[in-house]
Tab-separated table of C-alpha atoms and ligand atoms in Angstrom:
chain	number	residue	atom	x	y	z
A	1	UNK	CA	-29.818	9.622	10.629
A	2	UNK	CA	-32.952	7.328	10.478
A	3	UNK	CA	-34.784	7.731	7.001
A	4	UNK	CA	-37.600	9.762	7.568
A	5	UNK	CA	-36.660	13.276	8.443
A	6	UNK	CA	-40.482	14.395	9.522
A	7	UNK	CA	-43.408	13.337	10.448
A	8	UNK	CA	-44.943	15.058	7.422
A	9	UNK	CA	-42.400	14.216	4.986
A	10	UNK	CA	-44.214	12.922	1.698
A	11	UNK	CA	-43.444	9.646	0.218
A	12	UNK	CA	-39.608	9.458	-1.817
A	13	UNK	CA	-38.158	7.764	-3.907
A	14	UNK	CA	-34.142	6.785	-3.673
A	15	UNK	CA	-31.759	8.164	-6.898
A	16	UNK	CA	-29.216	10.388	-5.027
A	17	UNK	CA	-25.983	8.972	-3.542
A	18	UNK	CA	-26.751	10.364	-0.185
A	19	UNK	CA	-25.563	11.744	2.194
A	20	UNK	CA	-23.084	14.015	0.287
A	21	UNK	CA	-19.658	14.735	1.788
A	22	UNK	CA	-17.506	17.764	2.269
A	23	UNK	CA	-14.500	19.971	1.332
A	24	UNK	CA	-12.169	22.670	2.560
A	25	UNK	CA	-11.357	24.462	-0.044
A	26	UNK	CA	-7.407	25.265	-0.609
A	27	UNK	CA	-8.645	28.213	-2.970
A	28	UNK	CA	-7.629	31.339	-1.155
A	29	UNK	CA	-10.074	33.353	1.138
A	30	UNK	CA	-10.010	35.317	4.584
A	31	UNK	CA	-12.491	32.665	6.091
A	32	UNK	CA	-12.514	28.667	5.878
A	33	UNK	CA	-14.971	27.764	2.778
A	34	UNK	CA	-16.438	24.110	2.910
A	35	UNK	CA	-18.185	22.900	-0.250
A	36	UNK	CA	-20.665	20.578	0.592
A	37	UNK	CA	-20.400	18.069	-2.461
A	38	UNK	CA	-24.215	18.115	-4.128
A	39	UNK	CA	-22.797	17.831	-7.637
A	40	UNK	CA	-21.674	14.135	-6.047
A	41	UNK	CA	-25.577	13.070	-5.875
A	42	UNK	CA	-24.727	10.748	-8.663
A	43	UNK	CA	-23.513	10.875	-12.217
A	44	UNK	CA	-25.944	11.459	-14.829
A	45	UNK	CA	-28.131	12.328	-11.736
A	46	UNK	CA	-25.588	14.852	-10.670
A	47	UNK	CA	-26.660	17.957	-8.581
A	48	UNK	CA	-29.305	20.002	-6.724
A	49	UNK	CA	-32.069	18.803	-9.067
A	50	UNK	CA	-31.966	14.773	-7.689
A	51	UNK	CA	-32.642	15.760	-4.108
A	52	UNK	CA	-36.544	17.165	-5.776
A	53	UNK	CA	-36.558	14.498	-8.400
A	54	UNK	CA	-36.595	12.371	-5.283
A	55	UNK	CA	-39.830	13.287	-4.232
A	56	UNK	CA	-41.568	14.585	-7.564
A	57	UNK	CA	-40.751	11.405	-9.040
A	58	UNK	CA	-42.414	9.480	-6.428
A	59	UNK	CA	-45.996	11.202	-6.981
A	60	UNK	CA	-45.561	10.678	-10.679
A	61	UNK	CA	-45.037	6.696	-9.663
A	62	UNK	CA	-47.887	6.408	-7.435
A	63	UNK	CA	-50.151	8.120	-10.006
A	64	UNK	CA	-48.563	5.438	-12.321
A	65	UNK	CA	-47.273	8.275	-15.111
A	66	UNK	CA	-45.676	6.525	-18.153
A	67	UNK	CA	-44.002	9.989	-19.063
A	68	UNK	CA	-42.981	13.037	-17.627
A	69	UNK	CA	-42.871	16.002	-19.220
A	70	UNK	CA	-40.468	19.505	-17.730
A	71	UNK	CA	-39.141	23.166	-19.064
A	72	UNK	CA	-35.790	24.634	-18.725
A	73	UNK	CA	-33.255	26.402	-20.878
A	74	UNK	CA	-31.748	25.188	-23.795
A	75	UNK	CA	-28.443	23.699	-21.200
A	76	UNK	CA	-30.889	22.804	-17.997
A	77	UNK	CA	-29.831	20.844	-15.774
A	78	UNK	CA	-33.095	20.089	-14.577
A	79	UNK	CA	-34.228	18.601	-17.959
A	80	UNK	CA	-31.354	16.163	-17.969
A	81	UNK	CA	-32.043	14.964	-14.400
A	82	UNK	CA	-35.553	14.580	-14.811
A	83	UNK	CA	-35.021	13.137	-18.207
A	84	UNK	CA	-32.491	10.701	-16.591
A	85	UNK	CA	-34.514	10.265	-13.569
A	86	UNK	CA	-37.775	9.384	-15.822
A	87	UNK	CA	-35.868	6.770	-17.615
A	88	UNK	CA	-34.325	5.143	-14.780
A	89	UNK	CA	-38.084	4.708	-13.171
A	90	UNK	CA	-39.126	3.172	-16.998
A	91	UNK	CA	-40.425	6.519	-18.009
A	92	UNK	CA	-40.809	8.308	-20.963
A	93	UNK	CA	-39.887	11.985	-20.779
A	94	UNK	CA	-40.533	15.753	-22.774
A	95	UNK	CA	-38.304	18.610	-22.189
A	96	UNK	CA	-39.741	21.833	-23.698
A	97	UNK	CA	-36.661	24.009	-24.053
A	98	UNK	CA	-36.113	27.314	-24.990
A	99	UNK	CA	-33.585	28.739	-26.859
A	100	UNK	CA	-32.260	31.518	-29.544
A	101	UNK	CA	-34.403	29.979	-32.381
A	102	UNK	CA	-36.161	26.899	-32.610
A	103	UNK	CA	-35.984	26.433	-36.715
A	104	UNK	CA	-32.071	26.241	-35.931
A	105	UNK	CA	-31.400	24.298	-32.105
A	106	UNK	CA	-28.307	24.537	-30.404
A	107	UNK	CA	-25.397	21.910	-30.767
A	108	UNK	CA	-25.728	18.655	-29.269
A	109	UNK	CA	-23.089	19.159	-26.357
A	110	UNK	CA	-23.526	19.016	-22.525
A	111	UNK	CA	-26.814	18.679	-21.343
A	112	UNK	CA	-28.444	18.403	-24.811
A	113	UNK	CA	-26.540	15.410	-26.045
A	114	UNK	CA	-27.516	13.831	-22.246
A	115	UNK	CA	-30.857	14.442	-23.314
A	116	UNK	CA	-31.093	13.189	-26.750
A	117	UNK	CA	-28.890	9.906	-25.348
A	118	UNK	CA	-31.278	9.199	-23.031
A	119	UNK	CA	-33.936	9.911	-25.794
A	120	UNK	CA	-36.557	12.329	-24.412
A	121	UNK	CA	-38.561	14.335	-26.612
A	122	UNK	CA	-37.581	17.861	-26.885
A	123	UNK	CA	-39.752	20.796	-27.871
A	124	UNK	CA	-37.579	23.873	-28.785
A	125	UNK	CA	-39.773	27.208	-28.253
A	126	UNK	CA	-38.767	30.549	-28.299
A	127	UNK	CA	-37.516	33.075	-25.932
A	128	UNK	CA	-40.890	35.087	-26.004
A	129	UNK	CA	-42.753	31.748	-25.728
A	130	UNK	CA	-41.417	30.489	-22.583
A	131	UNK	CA	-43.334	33.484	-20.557
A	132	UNK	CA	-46.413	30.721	-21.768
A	133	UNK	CA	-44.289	28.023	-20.047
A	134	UNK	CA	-46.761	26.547	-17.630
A	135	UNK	CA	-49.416	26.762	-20.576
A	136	UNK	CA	-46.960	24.729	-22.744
A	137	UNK	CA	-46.466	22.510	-20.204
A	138	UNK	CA	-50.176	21.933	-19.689
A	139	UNK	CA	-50.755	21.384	-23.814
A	140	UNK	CA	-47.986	18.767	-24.088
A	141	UNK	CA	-49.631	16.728	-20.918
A	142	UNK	CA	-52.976	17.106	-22.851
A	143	UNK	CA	-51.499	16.055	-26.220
A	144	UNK	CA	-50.187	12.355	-24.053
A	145	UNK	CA	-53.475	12.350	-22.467
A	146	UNK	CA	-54.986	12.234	-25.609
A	147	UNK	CA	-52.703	9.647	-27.224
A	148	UNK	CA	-53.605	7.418	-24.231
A	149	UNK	CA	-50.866	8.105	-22.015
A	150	UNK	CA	-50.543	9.245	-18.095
A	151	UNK	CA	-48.124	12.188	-18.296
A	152	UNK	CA	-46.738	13.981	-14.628
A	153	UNK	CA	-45.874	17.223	-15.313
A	154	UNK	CA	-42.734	18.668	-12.547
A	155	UNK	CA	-42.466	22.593	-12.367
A	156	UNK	CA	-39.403	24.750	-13.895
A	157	UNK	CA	-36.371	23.460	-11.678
A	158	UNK	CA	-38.775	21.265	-9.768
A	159	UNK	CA	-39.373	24.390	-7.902
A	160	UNK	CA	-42.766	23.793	-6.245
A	161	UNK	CA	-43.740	23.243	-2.590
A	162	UNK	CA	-43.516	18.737	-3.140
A	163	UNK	CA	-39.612	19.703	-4.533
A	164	UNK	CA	-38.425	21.694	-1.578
A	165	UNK	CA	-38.542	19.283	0.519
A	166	UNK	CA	-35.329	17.953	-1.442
A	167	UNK	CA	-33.495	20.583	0.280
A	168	UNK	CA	-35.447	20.361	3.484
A	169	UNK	CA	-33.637	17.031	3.943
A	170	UNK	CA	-30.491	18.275	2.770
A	171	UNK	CA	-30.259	20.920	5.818
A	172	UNK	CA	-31.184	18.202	7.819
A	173	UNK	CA	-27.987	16.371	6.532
A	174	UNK	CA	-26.255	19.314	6.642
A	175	UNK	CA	-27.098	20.075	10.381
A	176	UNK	CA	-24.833	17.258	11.064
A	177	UNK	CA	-22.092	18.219	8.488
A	178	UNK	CA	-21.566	21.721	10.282
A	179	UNK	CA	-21.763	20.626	13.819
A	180	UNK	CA	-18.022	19.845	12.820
A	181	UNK	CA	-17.264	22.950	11.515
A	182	UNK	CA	-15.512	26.336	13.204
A	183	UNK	CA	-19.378	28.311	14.089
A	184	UNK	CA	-20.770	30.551	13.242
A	185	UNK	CA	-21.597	28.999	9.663
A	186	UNK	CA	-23.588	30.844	6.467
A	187	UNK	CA	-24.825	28.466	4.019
A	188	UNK	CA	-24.062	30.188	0.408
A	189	UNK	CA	-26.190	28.351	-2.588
A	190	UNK	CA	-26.897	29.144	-6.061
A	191	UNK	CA	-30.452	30.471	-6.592
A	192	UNK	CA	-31.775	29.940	-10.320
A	193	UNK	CA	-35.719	29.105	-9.777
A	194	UNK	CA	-35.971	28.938	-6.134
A	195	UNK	CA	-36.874	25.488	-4.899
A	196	UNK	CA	-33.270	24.811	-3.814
A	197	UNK	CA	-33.665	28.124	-1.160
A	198	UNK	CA	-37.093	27.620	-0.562
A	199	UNK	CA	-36.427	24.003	0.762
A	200	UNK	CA	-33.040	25.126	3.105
A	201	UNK	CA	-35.120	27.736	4.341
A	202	UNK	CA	-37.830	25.512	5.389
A	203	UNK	CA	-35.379	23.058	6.998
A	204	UNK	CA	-33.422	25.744	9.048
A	205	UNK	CA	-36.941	26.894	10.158
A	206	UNK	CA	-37.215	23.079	11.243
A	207	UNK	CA	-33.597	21.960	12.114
A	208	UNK	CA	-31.638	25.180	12.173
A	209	UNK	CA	-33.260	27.510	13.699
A	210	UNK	CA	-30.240	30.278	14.284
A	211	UNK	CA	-28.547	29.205	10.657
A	212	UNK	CA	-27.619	31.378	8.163
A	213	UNK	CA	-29.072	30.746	4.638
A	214	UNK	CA	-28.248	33.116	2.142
A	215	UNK	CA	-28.492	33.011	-1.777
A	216	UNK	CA	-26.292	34.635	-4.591
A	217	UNK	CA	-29.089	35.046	-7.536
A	218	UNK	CA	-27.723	33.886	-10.717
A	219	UNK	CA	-30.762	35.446	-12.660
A	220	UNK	CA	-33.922	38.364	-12.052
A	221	UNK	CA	-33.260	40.113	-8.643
A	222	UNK	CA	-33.931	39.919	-4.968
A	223	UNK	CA	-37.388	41.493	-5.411
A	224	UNK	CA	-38.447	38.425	-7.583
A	225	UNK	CA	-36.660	35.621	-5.479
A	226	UNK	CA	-38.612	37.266	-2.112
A	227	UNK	CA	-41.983	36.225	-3.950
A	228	UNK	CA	-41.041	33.044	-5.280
A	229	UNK	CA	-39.120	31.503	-2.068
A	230	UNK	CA	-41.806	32.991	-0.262
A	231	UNK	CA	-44.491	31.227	-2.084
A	232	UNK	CA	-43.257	27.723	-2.399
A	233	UNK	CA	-42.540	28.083	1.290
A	234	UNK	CA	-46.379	28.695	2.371
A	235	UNK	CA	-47.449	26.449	0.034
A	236	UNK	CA	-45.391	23.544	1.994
A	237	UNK	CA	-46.298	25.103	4.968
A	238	UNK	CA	-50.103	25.306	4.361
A	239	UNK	CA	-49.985	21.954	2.641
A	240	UNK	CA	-48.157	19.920	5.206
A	241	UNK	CA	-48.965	22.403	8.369
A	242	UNK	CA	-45.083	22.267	9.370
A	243	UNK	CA	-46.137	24.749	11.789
A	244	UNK	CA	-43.218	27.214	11.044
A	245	UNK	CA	-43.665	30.580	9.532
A	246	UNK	CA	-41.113	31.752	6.729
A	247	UNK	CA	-41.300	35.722	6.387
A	248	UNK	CA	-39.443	38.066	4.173
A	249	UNK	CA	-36.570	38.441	6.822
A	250	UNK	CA	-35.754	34.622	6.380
A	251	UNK	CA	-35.135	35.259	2.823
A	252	UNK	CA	-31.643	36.222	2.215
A	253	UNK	CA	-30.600	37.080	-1.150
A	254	UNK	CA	-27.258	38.720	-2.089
A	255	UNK	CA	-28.011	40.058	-4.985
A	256	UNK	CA	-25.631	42.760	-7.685
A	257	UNK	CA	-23.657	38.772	-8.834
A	258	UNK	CA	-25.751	38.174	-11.704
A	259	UNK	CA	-23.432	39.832	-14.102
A	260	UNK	CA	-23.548	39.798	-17.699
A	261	UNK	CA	-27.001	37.795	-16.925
A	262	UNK	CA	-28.593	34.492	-16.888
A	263	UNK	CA	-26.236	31.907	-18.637
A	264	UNK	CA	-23.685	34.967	-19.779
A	265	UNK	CA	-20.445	34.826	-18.397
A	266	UNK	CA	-17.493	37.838	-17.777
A	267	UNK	CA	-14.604	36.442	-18.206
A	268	UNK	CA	-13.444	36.895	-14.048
A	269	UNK	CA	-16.316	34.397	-13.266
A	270	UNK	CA	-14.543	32.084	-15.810
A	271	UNK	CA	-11.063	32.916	-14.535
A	272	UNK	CA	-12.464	31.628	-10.851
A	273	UNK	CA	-14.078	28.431	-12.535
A	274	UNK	CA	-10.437	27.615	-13.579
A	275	UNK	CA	-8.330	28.681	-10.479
A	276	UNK	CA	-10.988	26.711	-8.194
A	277	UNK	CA	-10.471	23.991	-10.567
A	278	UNK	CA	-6.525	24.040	-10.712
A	279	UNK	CA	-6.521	24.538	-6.856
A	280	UNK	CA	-8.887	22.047	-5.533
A	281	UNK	CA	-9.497	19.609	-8.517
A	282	UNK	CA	-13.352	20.446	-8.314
A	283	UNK	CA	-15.695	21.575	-11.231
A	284	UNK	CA	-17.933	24.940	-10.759
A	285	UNK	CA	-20.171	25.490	-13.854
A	286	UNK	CA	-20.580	28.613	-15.524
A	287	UNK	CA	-24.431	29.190	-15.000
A	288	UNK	CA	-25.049	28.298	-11.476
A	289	UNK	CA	-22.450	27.480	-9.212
A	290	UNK	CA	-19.384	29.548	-10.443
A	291	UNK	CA	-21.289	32.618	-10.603
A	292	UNK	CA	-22.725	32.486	-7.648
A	293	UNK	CA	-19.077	31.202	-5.878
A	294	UNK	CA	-17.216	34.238	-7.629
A	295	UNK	CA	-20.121	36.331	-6.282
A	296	UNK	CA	-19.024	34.776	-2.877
A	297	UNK	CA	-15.272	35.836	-3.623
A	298	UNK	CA	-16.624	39.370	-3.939
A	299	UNK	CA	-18.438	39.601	-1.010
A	300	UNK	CA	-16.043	38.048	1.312
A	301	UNK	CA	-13.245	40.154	0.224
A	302	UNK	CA	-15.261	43.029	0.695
A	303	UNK	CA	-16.229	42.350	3.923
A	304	UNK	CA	-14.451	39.254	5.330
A	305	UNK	CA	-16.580	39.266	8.543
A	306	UNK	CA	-19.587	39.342	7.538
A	307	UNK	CA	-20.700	35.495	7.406
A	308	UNK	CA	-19.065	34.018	10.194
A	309	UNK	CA	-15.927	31.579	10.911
A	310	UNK	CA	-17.171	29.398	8.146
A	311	UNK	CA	-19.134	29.619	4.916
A	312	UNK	CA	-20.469	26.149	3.552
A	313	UNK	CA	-21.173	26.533	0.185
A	314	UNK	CA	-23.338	24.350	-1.654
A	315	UNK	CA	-21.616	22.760	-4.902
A	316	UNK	CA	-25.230	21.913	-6.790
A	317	UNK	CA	-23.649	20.485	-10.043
A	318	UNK	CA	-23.483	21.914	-13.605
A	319	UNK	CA	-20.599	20.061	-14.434
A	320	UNK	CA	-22.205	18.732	-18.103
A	321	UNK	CA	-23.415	22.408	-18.853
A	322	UNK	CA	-20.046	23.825	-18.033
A	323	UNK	CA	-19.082	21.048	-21.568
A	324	UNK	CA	-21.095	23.100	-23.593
A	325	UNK	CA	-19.152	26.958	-23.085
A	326	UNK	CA	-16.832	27.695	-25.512
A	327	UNK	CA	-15.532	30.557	-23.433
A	328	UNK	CA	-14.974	28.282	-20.343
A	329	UNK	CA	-12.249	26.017	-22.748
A	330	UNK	CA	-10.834	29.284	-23.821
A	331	UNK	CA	-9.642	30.716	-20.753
A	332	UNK	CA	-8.849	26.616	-19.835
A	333	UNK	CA	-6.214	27.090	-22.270
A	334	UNK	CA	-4.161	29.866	-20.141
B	401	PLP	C1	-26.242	23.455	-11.023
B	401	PLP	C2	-27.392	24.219	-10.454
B	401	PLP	N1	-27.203	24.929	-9.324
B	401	PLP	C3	-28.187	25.674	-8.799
B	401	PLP	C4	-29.437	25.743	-9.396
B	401	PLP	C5	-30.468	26.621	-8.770
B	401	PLP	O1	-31.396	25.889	-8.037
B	401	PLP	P1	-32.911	26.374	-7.942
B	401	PLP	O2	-33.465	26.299	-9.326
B	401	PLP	O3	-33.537	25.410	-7.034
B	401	PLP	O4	-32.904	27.776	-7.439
B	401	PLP	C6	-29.678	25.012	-10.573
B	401	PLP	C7	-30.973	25.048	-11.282
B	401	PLP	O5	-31.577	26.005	-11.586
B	401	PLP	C8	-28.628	24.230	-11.118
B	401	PLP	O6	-28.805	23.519	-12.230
């Protein structure tokens, strides 16, 4: 695969271990699963959130930031990467996280003690705050500005139009990985804040023209995830004229997974997290990746047919967030 995947593709920066290899999973199912290994993108880098770090990062080097400041939930992934990603690049970095209350922050475990290792800033707000996220956001970068400093700020999840193209070149990577695999193939990826879709959706409309992309939601509902996807994907379609058109029919979401709700797990999501782990000797997370796989589970075995000879589901990480449930080592136990 040469390095550049498009003509248009905007300038990138190098921290994943790419490309990412594959897996067919042991775990029982009426139709071959393949995990394509995105949690394998590197180690403190791990996951979906390195493929759009690769890119954001790179405009926040050419506009010479010294710090970078992000939102996410109290575990996010997405903080820790860009934290990570910020310091490997010599930059300094502020999450704004939300959680329960802000007087009293969570533990320092998984993600958070990533975070404080690598030493970013964090600004706890509240639940009802973080509907003011992108107002937050903008006050913190004005606070650096102030205090003489060039601050970048990336987008919940990295989920903007520059991001998807993260997953734009993953489907061009992955265009190669199924042309070895029993067709017809659905892709099947976690969908938290939409970048991660957006960008596969854009590359099949590219690459893959007759592929399959659909998304278990792990939060909100297919209503919400057809706006989003659909706007980051005419935003990189009006801002780098890619000449495709992605409509509401390219949008699939399989929606009815997100269970208890975002970050709350029943305890047959958790029982999959530890039979996938026990038969294949690979880590789902409880957030992302092991909902959305156990919402797989339930849809194949309702209807084994009805994505093909092969599903390739995308493993995007989670691993250090999956450190931080207490329910997770409880039913690791049994
Ligand atoms: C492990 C993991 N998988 C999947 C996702 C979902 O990706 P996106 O936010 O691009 O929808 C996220 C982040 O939200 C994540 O951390």
């Amino acid at each position: 695969m040469s390095d550049r995947i498009h003509d248009r593709e905007p300038p990138r920066v190098r921290l994943a271990n790419l490309p990412t290899r594959g897996h067919f999973l042991r775990y029982p199912l009426p139709v071959k699963v393949w995990l394509k290994r995105d949690d394998h993108t590197g180690s403190e880098l791990m996951g979906n959130k390195v493929r759009k770090l690769e890119y954001l990062m790179a405009e926040a080097q050419a506009q010479q930031a010294t710090h970078v400041i992000t939102c996410g939930g109290e575990q996010s992934n997405h903080a820790r990467a860009t934290a990570f990603a910020a310091a490997q690049l010599g930059m300094a970095s502020v999450l704004i996280l939300r959680c329960d209350d802000p007087a009293h922050p969570p533990a320092t475990t998984g993600n958070i003690l990533l975070d404080r290792l690598v030493g970013a800033e964090i600004v706890w707000i509240t639940r009802a705050a973080w509907r003011d996220r992108n107002r937050l956001l903008a006050e913190q970068a004005e606070r650096l500005r102030a205090a003489g400093h060039r601050p970048y700020v990336v987008p919940e999840g990295g989920s903007n139009a520059l991001g998807s193209w993260g997953y734009i070149r993953a489907m061009r990577e992955l265009v190669d990985d199924l042309a070895a695999l029993p067709a017809p193939v659905t892709v099947v990826y976690a969908c938290g804040s939409g970048g991660t879709g957006a960008g596969l959706i854009l590359g099949a409309k590219l690459f893959a023209p007759h592929l399959r992309v659909a998304a278990v939601n792990v939060c909100d509902d297919r209503a919400y995830f057809l706006d989003v996807i659909g706007r980051i994907c005419r935003d990189a379609e009006d801002r780098w004229q890619l000449g495709t058109k992605v409509t509401a029919s390219d949008i699939d979401i399989l929606d009815g997974h997100v269970g208890a709700g975002y970050a709350k797990s029943r305890p047959d999501e958790l029982a999959t997290i530890r039979d996938v782990c026990r038969s294949d000797g690979i880590v789902l997370d409880p957030v992302y990746t092991g909902k959305a796989f156990h919402g797989l589970v339930a849809e194949l075995r309702a209807d084994p047919k009805r994505f093909g000879a092969t599903v390739a589901f995308l493993h995007t990480g989670g691993m250090f967030g999956a450190f931080a449930s207490a329910e997770l080592a409880a039913i690791s136990a049994r």
